[in-house]
């Protein structure tokens, strides 16, 4: 029997990460050291979405 | 028996039941279609001309109606702004962080734009590949590649870092220095084209290093079909005492397939790509196993310069077997078995250059290099195979040539002139080899 994964719960946490990153982006006042690192954070978040959030409706 | 989920990069995605996987694919196709429609002038015009809108995509049948793209279109758009990519671009130019280009072996190079998210995605796709081939955070991965404008093993480097491997960039070192560095550092794995992997083994022997003694456990090949040609794969595995795994990808597509530890065909990463195989004569999509057709591929998640229903001209076929690894991703048999524009008629017979490689590499008396030249004398095609005989086997030349001619006739239905060249006199290649030369012009 394969492991049961908490896909929906993980997807919810990933959505929170995206929301927090977006909030941080909107409050950073254009500080490049924040803004450009958020681009990377959001890219990593997207990879989590591809691997987990996208699948949550199908498991 | 319990499934061992530790063998998958993503056990949820890679073992998703087929019907669920298909639902996911349709949803993801619709998403990238909508993205391209809304953000890329080229795609919007293409789809508007065909009368298709995002809301029209509900089933696989709907996907089949979406116009294909091809390399010619990718080149044409480059004459339009924004420079140098053209209006296929779906993001503002200031979001492009990566430039790569195709090698241009079949014409003008295609310039490829990727955002940082796309670059992360490239590494993610490669992470599926490397993990499936047994790479772990205990590996020391050597990358004997020139780190240049070609995508080649760039993403493998980033993916290996993502897995936690220790990555050694082989950059500007020459082949001898690369072999010595791999030995010095006790590297456990490396990746290169099959041609270069064989060339590295030759170089190692010349400087007194037995490639098998270095301790390489696995080699990931890309860029050429060799690692899916059994005789070439065996030659590499024997030379290095390592397992050889194939992978297929392309600059304008992404890293879309991989051989797993079972080494049976290549899984298509169907969570990231939609692969359709099209009958070259009827244009129908082929689902029947072991029937060759050309690949039409979509990358679901590449946003900078989307790749949607791209006619790659790669000839592939679905396998008629499953893989014991437990992945539900479909398997293509034998890798890319040819290119629609490579498979050519010689003396009226359809010839795939990979069939010649399979025969040549089955002769241990021959070196790793060969060349095929097709010319036309009057109305008659002439096909010449240039080979090298390994030192120590010269006295067996007549017997070797007879057996070689017989095997070539059996495997390709053609008779060849064979020219024996001095050992190590034929061209050697570091990246994609160009061994098939059709000099007939417009034939």
Coordinates of C-alpha atoms in Angstrom, one line a residue:
Chain A
X1 CA 0.0 0.0 0.0
X2 CA 1.4 3.4 -1.0
X3 CA 1.9 6.1 1.5
X4 CA -1.1 8.4 2.0
X5 CA -0.1 11.9 1.4
X6 CA -1.8 15.0 2.8
X7 CA -2.1 16.6 -0.6
X8 CA -4.9 19.1 0.1
X9 CA -3.2 20.2 3.3
X10 CA 0.1 20.7 1.5
X11 CA -1.6 22.6 -1.3
X12 CA -3.2 24.9 1.3
X13 CA 0.2 25.7 2.9
X14 CA 1.7 26.4 -0.6
X15 CA -1.1 28.8 -1.2
X16 CA -0.2 30.6 2.0
X17 CA 3.4 30.8 1.0
X18 CA 2.3 32.5 -2.3
X19 CA 0.0 34.8 -0.4
X20 CA 2.8 35.8 2.0
X21 CA 5.3 36.3 -0.8
X22 CA 2.8 38.5 -2.7
X23 CA 2.2 40.6 0.5
X24 CA 5.9 40.9 1.0
X25 CA 6.3 42.1 -2.5
X26 CA 3.6 44.7 -2.2
X27 CA 5.1 46.1 1.1
X28 CA 8.8 46.1 0.1
X29 CA 8.8 49.6 -1.3
X30 CA 10.8 48.6 -4.3
X31 CA 13.8 47.4 -2.4
X32 CA 15.5 45.3 -5.0
X33 CA 17.1 43.0 -2.5
X34 CA 13.6 42.0 -1.5
X35 CA 11.8 42.2 -4.8
X36 CA 14.3 40.1 -6.8
X37 CA 14.5 37.5 -4.1
X38 CA 10.8 37.3 -4.1
X39 CA 10.9 36.4 -7.8
X40 CA 13.0 33.4 -6.9
X41 CA 10.8 32.5 -3.9
X42 CA 7.7 32.6 -6.2
X43 CA 9.5 30.5 -8.8
X44 CA 10.2 27.9 -6.2
X45 CA 6.6 28.2 -5.0
X46 CA 5.4 27.6 -8.5
X47 CA 7.4 24.3 -8.6
X48 CA 5.6 23.3 -5.4
X49 CA 2.3 24.1 -7.1
X50 CA 3.2 22.0 -10.1
X51 CA 4.2 19.1 -7.9
X52 CA 1.4 19.3 -5.4
X53 CA -1.3 21.9 -5.8
X54 CA -2.0 21.0 -9.5
X55 CA -2.7 17.4 -8.5
X56 CA -4.8 17.9 -5.5
X57 CA -8.1 17.6 -7.4
X58 CA -7.0 14.3 -8.9
X59 CA -6.0 12.2 -5.9
Chain B
X1 CA 4.2 -5.9 -2.5
X2 CA 4.5 -2.5 -1.0
X3 CA 5.5 0.3 -3.3
X4 CA 8.8 1.9 -2.4
X5 CA 8.0 5.6 -2.8
X6 CA 11.6 6.6 -2.1
X7 CA 12.4 5.7 -5.7
X8 CA 10.3 8.6 -7.2
X9 CA 11.1 12.3 -7.2
X10 CA 7.3 12.8 -6.9
X11 CA 5.5 9.6 -6.0
X12 CA 2.1 11.4 -6.3
X13 CA 2.6 12.6 -9.8
X14 CA 4.6 9.7 -11.2
X15 CA 2.1 7.1 -10.1
X16 CA -1.1 9.0 -10.8
X17 CA -3.7 6.6 -12.3
X18 CA -3.9 7.1 -16.1
X19 CA -7.4 8.5 -16.1
X20 CA -6.5 11.1 -13.5
X21 CA -3.3 11.9 -15.3
X22 CA -5.3 12.5 -18.5
X23 CA -7.7 14.8 -16.6
X24 CA -4.6 16.7 -15.3
X25 CA -3.2 17.0 -18.8
X26 CA -6.3 18.5 -20.3
X27 CA -6.5 21.0 -17.4
X28 CA -2.9 21.9 -17.9
X29 CA -3.1 22.2 -21.7
X30 CA -6.0 24.5 -21.3
X31 CA -4.0 26.7 -18.8
X32 CA -1.0 27.1 -21.1
X33 CA -3.2 27.6 -24.2
X34 CA -5.0 30.4 -22.3
X35 CA -1.7 31.9 -21.1
X36 CA -0.3 32.0 -24.7
X37 CA -3.6 33.3 -26.1
X38 CA -3.6 36.2 -23.7
X39 CA 0.1 37.0 -23.6
X40 CA 1.7 36.1 -26.9
X41 CA 0.7 38.0 -30.1
X42 CA 2.0 35.2 -32.3
X43 CA -0.1 32.5 -30.5
X44 CA -3.2 34.8 -30.3
X45 CA -3.1 35.4 -34.1
X46 CA -2.5 31.8 -34.8
X47 CA -5.5 30.7 -32.7
X48 CA -7.8 33.5 -33.8
X49 CA -7.0 32.5 -37.5
X50 CA -8.0 29.0 -36.6
X51 CA -11.1 30.1 -34.7
X52 CA -10.1 28.5 -31.5
X53 CA -10.4 30.1 -28.0
X54 CA -9.4 28.9 -24.6
X55 CA -13.0 28.0 -23.7
X56 CA -13.0 25.5 -26.6
X57 CA -10.5 23.2 -25.0
X58 CA -12.4 20.5 -23.0
X59 CA -11.1 17.1 -24.3
X60 CA -8.2 15.5 -26.1
X61 CA -10.2 15.8 -29.3
X62 CA -10.3 19.5 -28.9
X63 CA -6.5 19.6 -28.4
X64 CA -6.1 17.9 -31.7
X65 CA -7.8 20.9 -33.4
X66 CA -5.2 23.3 -32.0
X67 CA -2.8 24.4 -34.8
X68 CA 0.7 23.0 -34.6
X69 CA 3.9 25.0 -34.5
X70 CA 7.2 24.1 -36.0
X71 CA 10.8 25.2 -36.2
X72 CA 10.2 27.3 -39.3
X73 CA 7.6 29.4 -37.3
X74 CA 10.0 29.8 -34.4
X75 CA 12.6 31.2 -36.9
X76 CA 10.1 33.4 -38.7
X77 CA 8.9 35.2 -35.5
X78 CA 12.5 36.2 -34.8
X79 CA 12.2 38.8 -37.6
X80 CA 9.6 40.7 -35.5
X81 CA 10.0 42.5 -32.2
X82 CA 11.0 42.2 -29.4
X83 CA 14.5 41.4 -30.5
X84 CA 15.8 38.8 -30.6
X85 CA 13.0 36.4 -29.8
X86 CA 10.0 37.8 -31.7
X87 CA 6.3 38.0 -30.8
X88 CA 6.0 34.4 -29.7
X89 CA 7.3 35.8 -26.4
X90 CA 4.6 35.8 -23.7
X91 CA 6.3 37.9 -21.0
X92 CA 7.8 41.4 -21.0
X93 CA 11.4 41.3 -22.2
X94 CA 12.7 42.4 -18.7
X95 CA 11.4 39.1 -17.2
X96 CA 13.7 37.1 -19.5
X97 CA 16.7 36.0 -17.5
X98 CA 18.1 33.2 -19.6
X99 CA 19.2 33.0 -23.3
X100 CA 20.0 29.8 -25.0
X101 CA 19.8 28.9 -28.7
X102 CA 19.5 25.8 -30.8
X103 CA 22.7 24.5 -32.5
X104 CA 21.3 25.4 -35.9
X105 CA 22.2 22.1 -37.5
X106 CA 19.1 22.3 -39.6
X107 CA 19.1 26.0 -40.4
X108 CA 19.1 29.4 -38.6
X109 CA 19.4 29.0 -34.8
X110 CA 16.3 29.5 -32.8
X111 CA 16.7 31.8 -29.8
X112 CA 15.1 30.6 -26.7
X113 CA 13.9 33.0 -23.9
X114 CA 13.3 31.7 -20.4
X115 CA 12.2 33.5 -17.3
X116 CA 13.6 32.6 -13.9
X117 CA 10.5 30.5 -13.3
X118 CA 11.1 28.7 -16.6
X119 CA 14.7 28.1 -15.6
X120 CA 13.5 26.6 -12.3
X121 CA 11.1 24.5 -14.3
X122 CA 13.9 23.2 -16.5
X123 CA 15.8 22.1 -13.4
X124 CA 12.6 20.6 -12.0
X125 CA 12.1 18.5 -15.1
X126 CA 15.7 17.3 -15.0
X127 CA 15.3 16.5 -11.3
X128 CA 12.7 13.9 -12.3
X129 CA 15.2 12.5 -14.7
X130 CA 18.2 12.3 -12.4
X131 CA 16.3 11.0 -9.4
X132 CA 14.7 8.2 -11.5
X133 CA 18.2 7.3 -12.6
X134 CA 19.4 6.8 -9.0
X135 CA 21.1 10.2 -8.4
X136 CA 21.1 11.1 -4.7
X137 CA 22.7 13.6 -2.4
X138 CA 25.6 11.3 -2.0
X139 CA 26.6 11.6 -5.6
X140 CA 29.5 13.6 -7.0
X141 CA 28.3 14.6 -10.4
X142 CA 30.8 15.7 -13.0
X143 CA 29.6 17.9 -15.9
X144 CA 32.1 17.7 -18.8
X145 CA 30.3 20.3 -20.9
X146 CA 31.4 23.8 -22.2
X147 CA 28.7 25.8 -20.4
X148 CA 27.8 28.0 -23.3
X149 CA 24.9 29.2 -25.4
X150 CA 23.6 25.7 -25.9
X151 CA 21.3 24.3 -23.2
X152 CA 22.9 20.8 -23.2
X153 CA 23.7 20.0 -19.6
X154 CA 23.0 23.4 -18.0
X155 CA 19.7 22.3 -16.4
X156 CA 21.2 18.9 -15.4
X157 CA 23.7 21.0 -13.3
X158 CA 20.9 22.9 -11.6
X159 CA 18.8 19.8 -11.1
X160 CA 21.7 17.9 -9.5
X161 CA 22.2 20.8 -7.1
X162 CA 18.5 20.6 -6.3
X163 CA 18.8 16.9 -5.5
X164 CA 21.7 17.8 -3.2
X165 CA 24.4 16.2 -5.4
X166 CA 27.9 17.7 -5.3
X167 CA 28.3 19.2 -8.7
X168 CA 31.7 19.5 -10.4
X169 CA 31.6 21.8 -13.5
X170 CA 34.0 20.5 -16.2
X171 CA 33.7 23.7 -18.1
X172 CA 36.8 24.7 -20.2
X173 CA 38.9 21.7 -19.3
X174 CA 40.0 19.6 -22.2
X175 CA 39.0 15.9 -22.3
X176 CA 42.2 14.7 -20.8
X177 CA 41.9 17.1 -17.9
X178 CA 38.3 16.2 -17.4
X179 CA 39.1 12.5 -17.1
X180 CA 41.9 13.2 -14.7
X181 CA 39.6 15.5 -12.6
X182 CA 36.9 12.8 -12.4
X183 CA 39.6 10.3 -11.2
X184 CA 41.1 12.7 -8.7
X185 CA 37.7 13.6 -7.2
X186 CA 36.3 10.0 -7.3
X187 CA 33.2 11.2 -9.2
X188 CA 30.3 8.8 -9.1
X189 CA 28.4 10.0 -12.2
X190 CA 28.6 12.2 -15.2
X191 CA 26.5 13.2 -18.2
X192 CA 27.4 13.9 -21.9
X193 CA 26.5 12.9 -25.4
X194 CA 27.1 9.2 -26.2
X195 CA 29.8 10.2 -28.7
X196 CA 31.6 12.2 -26.1
X197 CA 31.3 9.5 -23.4
X198 CA 33.0 7.1 -25.7
X199 CA 35.6 9.6 -26.7
X200 CA 36.4 10.2 -23.0
X201 CA 36.9 6.5 -22.5
X202 CA 39.4 6.5 -25.4
X203 CA 41.2 9.5 -24.0
X204 CA 41.4 7.9 -20.6
X205 CA 43.0 4.7 -22.0
X206 CA 45.5 6.8 -23.9
X207 CA 46.7 8.5 -20.8
X208 CA 46.9 5.2 -18.9
X209 CA 43.7 5.4 -17.0
X210 CA 41.3 2.5 -17.2
X211 CA 37.9 4.2 -17.3
X212 CA 36.4 1.3 -15.3
X213 CA 38.8 2.1 -12.4
X214 CA 37.5 5.6 -11.9
X215 CA 34.4 4.5 -10.0
X216 CA 31.7 6.0 -12.2
X217 CA 28.4 4.3 -11.4
X218 CA 26.0 6.0 -13.7
X219 CA 26.1 8.1 -16.9
X220 CA 23.3 10.1 -18.2
X221 CA 23.3 10.6 -22.0
X222 CA 21.6 13.2 -24.0
X223 CA 21.8 15.0 -27.4
X224 CA 22.0 11.9 -29.6
X225 CA 20.0 8.6 -29.7
X226 CA 23.0 6.4 -28.8
X227 CA 22.1 5.5 -25.3
X228 CA 18.9 4.0 -26.6
X229 CA 20.7 2.0 -29.3
X230 CA 21.5 -1.3 -27.5
X231 CA 24.9 -1.8 -29.1
X232 CA 26.1 1.7 -28.4
X233 CA 24.7 1.6 -24.8
X234 CA 26.5 -1.7 -24.2
X235 CA 29.7 -0.3 -25.6
X236 CA 29.5 2.6 -23.2
X237 CA 28.6 0.5 -20.2
X238 CA 31.5 -1.9 -21.0
X239 CA 33.9 0.9 -21.4
X240 CA 33.0 2.6 -18.1
X241 CA 31.7 -0.3 -16.0
X242 CA 28.7 1.9 -15.3
X243 CA 25.0 2.0 -16.0
X244 CA 24.0 4.2 -18.9
X245 CA 20.7 6.0 -18.9
X246 CA 19.1 8.0 -21.8
X247 CA 17.2 11.2 -21.6
X248 CA 15.6 13.3 -24.4
X249 CA 15.1 17.0 -24.4
X250 CA 15.4 20.0 -26.7
X251 CA 16.1 23.7 -26.3
X252 CA 12.7 24.8 -27.6
X253 CA 10.8 22.1 -25.7
X254 CA 12.4 21.1 -22.4
X255 CA 13.6 17.9 -20.8
X256 CA 10.6 15.7 -21.5
X257 CA 11.6 12.0 -21.1
X258 CA 13.8 9.7 -19.1
X259 CA 15.0 6.2 -18.8
X260 CA 14.6 4.9 -15.2
X261 CA 16.6 2.3 -13.3
X262 CA 14.9 -0.5 -15.2
X263 CA 16.5 0.8 -18.4
X264 CA 13.5 -0.2 -20.5
X265 CA 12.5 2.6 -23.0
X266 CA 12.0 6.2 -21.8
X267 CA 9.1 7.5 -19.7
X268 CA 7.5 10.6 -21.0
X269 CA 7.1 13.1 -18.1
X270 CA 3.3 13.4 -18.7
X271 CA 2.8 15.6 -15.7
X272 CA 4.9 18.3 -17.4
X273 CA 4.4 17.5 -21.1
X274 CA 1.8 16.3 -23.5
X275 CA 3.3 14.0 -26.2
X276 CA 1.2 13.2 -29.2
X277 CA 2.5 10.9 -32.0
X278 CA 1.3 11.8 -35.4
X279 CA 1.1 9.5 -38.4
X280 CA 3.3 11.2 -41.0
X281 CA 1.0 10.2 -43.8
X282 CA -2.5 10.5 -42.5
X283 CA -1.9 13.2 -39.8
X284 CA -3.9 11.0 -37.3
X285 CA -2.8 10.7 -33.7
X286 CA -1.3 7.3 -33.1
X287 CA -2.1 5.4 -29.9
X288 CA -1.2 2.0 -31.2
X289 CA 2.1 0.7 -29.7
X290 CA 5.2 0.2 -31.8
X291 CA 3.9 2.3 -34.7
X292 CA 6.3 5.1 -35.7
X293 CA 5.2 8.7 -36.1
X294 CA 6.4 12.1 -35.5
X295 CA 6.2 13.8 -32.1
X296 CA 4.0 16.8 -31.5
X297 CA 4.7 18.1 -28.0
X298 CA 3.4 20.6 -25.5
X299 CA 5.3 21.9 -22.5
X300 CA 2.5 22.7 -20.0
X301 CA 4.4 25.1 -17.7
X302 CA 6.9 27.0 -19.8
X303 CA 5.7 30.6 -19.9
X304 CA 8.3 32.8 -21.4
X305 CA 8.2 31.4 -24.9
X306 CA 5.5 28.7 -24.7
X307 CA 5.9 25.5 -26.6
X308 CA 2.4 24.3 -27.7
X309 CA 1.8 21.5 -30.1
X310 CA 5.3 21.8 -31.5
X311 CA 6.0 19.5 -34.4
X312 CA 9.5 18.4 -33.4
X313 CA 10.0 16.1 -36.4
X314 CA 11.4 13.5 -34.0
X315 CA 10.2 10.0 -34.9
X316 CA 9.1 8.0 -31.9
X317 CA 6.7 5.1 -31.0
X318 CA 4.8 4.1 -27.9
X319 CA 6.1 0.9 -26.3
X320 CA 4.1 -2.2 -26.2
X321 CA 5.4 -3.1 -22.7
X322 CA 5.1 -1.6 -19.2
X323 CA 7.9 -0.8 -16.8
X324 CA 8.3 -2.6 -13.5
X325 CA 9.2 0.7 -11.8
X326 CA 5.5 1.5 -11.1
X327 CA 5.4 4.8 -12.9
X328 CA 2.2 5.4 -14.8
X329 CA 3.9 7.7 -17.3
X330 CA 3.8 6.1 -20.8
X331 CA 7.0 4.7 -22.3
X332 CA 8.5 5.4 -25.7
X333 CA 10.4 2.4 -27.2
X334 CA 13.9 2.9 -28.3
X335 CA 14.1 6.7 -27.7
X336 CA 14.0 8.9 -30.7
X337 CA 14.4 6.4 -33.5
X338 CA 15.0 9.1 -36.2
X339 CA 13.9 12.4 -37.4
X340 CA 11.1 12.9 -40.0
X341 CA 13.6 15.0 -42.0
X342 CA 16.5 12.5 -41.5
X343 CA 14.7 9.4 -42.6
X344 CA 15.5 9.5 -46.2
X345 CA 15.1 7.3 -49.3
X346 CA 18.3 5.8 -50.6
X347 CA 18.0 3.6 -53.7
X348 CA 14.2 3.7 -53.0
X349 CA 14.6 2.2 -49.5
X350 CA 13.6 4.2 -46.4
X351 CA 16.7 4.5 -44.3
X352 CA 17.1 5.7 -40.6
X353 CA 20.7 6.6 -39.8
X354 CA 20.3 5.0 -36.4
X355 CA 20.0 1.6 -38.0
X356 CA 23.5 2.0 -39.4
X357 CA 24.8 3.0 -36.0
X358 CA 23.2 -0.1 -34.4
X359 CA 25.1 -2.4 -36.8
X360 CA 28.5 -0.6 -36.7
X361 CA 28.5 -0.4 -32.9
X362 CA 27.8 -4.2 -32.7
X363 CA 31.3 -4.8 -34.1
X364 CA 33.9 -4.7 -31.3
X365 CA 36.7 -4.8 -33.9
X366 CA 35.6 -1.3 -35.1
X367 CA 36.3 2.0 -33.4
X368 CA 33.5 4.2 -32.0
X369 CA 33.5 6.5 -35.1
X370 CA 32.1 6.1 -38.5
X371 CA 30.6 8.2 -41.2
X372 CA 28.0 7.7 -43.9
X373 CA 28.0 9.6 -47.1
X374 CA 25.2 9.4 -49.7
X375 CA 25.9 10.7 -53.2
X376 CA 24.2 10.5 -56.5
X377 CA 25.9 9.3 -59.7
X378 CA 23.6 10.0 -62.6
X379 CA 20.3 8.7 -61.4
X380 CA 21.8 6.1 -59.0
X381 CA 22.2 6.7 -55.3
X382 CA 25.5 5.6 -53.8
X383 CA 26.0 5.0 -50.1
X384 CA 29.4 4.9 -48.6
X385 CA 30.2 3.8 -45.0
X386 CA 33.6 5.0 -43.6
X387 CA 34.9 3.0 -40.7
X388 CA 38.1 2.6 -38.6
X389 CA 39.4 -0.8 -37.5
X390 CA 40.8 -1.0 -34.0
X391 CA 44.5 -1.7 -33.7
X392 CA 45.2 -5.4 -33.5
X393 CA 42.3 -6.4 -35.8
X394 CA 43.8 -5.2 -39.1
X395 CA 44.6 -8.7 -40.3
X396 CA 40.9 -9.6 -40.0
X397 CA 39.8 -6.8 -42.3
X398 CA 38.4 -9.0 -45.1
X399 CA 36.3 -11.1 -42.7
X400 CA 35.1 -8.0 -40.8
X401 CA 34.0 -6.2 -44.0
X402 CA 32.1 -9.3 -45.2
X403 CA 30.2 -9.6 -42.0
X404 CA 29.6 -5.9 -41.8
X405 CA 28.1 -5.8 -45.3
X406 CA 25.9 -8.8 -44.5
X407 CA 24.6 -7.2 -41.3
X408 CA 24.0 -3.8 -43.0
X409 CA 22.0 -5.5 -45.7
X410 CA 19.9 -7.5 -43.2
X411 CA 19.2 -4.4 -41.0
X412 CA 18.8 -1.7 -43.7
X413 CA 18.0 -3.6 -46.9
X414 CA 20.8 -1.7 -48.6
X415 CA 24.2 -2.5 -50.1
X416 CA 27.1 -0.3 -49.0
X417 CA 30.5 0.6 -50.3
X418 CA 32.9 0.4 -47.3
X419 CA 36.0 2.5 -46.9
X420 CA 38.5 1.7 -44.2
X421 CA 40.2 4.7 -42.7
X422 CA 43.2 4.8 -40.4
X423 CA 42.4 4.5 -36.7
X424 CA 41.4 7.8 -35.2
X425 CA 41.4 9.7 -38.5
X426 CA 37.6 10.2 -38.8
X427 CA 36.2 13.4 -37.1
X428 CA 35.6 13.3 -33.3
X429 CA 32.7 15.2 -31.8
X430 CA 32.2 16.8 -28.3
X431 CA 28.5 17.7 -28.8
X432 CA 26.2 16.4 -31.4
X433 CA 27.9 14.2 -34.0
X434 CA 27.3 14.7 -37.7
X435 CA 28.0 11.3 -39.1
X436 CA 25.3 11.1 -41.8
X437 CA 26.1 13.3 -44.8
X438 CA 23.6 13.3 -47.7
X439 CA 25.3 15.1 -50.6
X440 CA 22.7 14.4 -53.2
X441 CA 21.3 18.0 -53.1
X442 CA 17.6 18.1 -54.1
X443 CA 16.9 14.4 -54.5

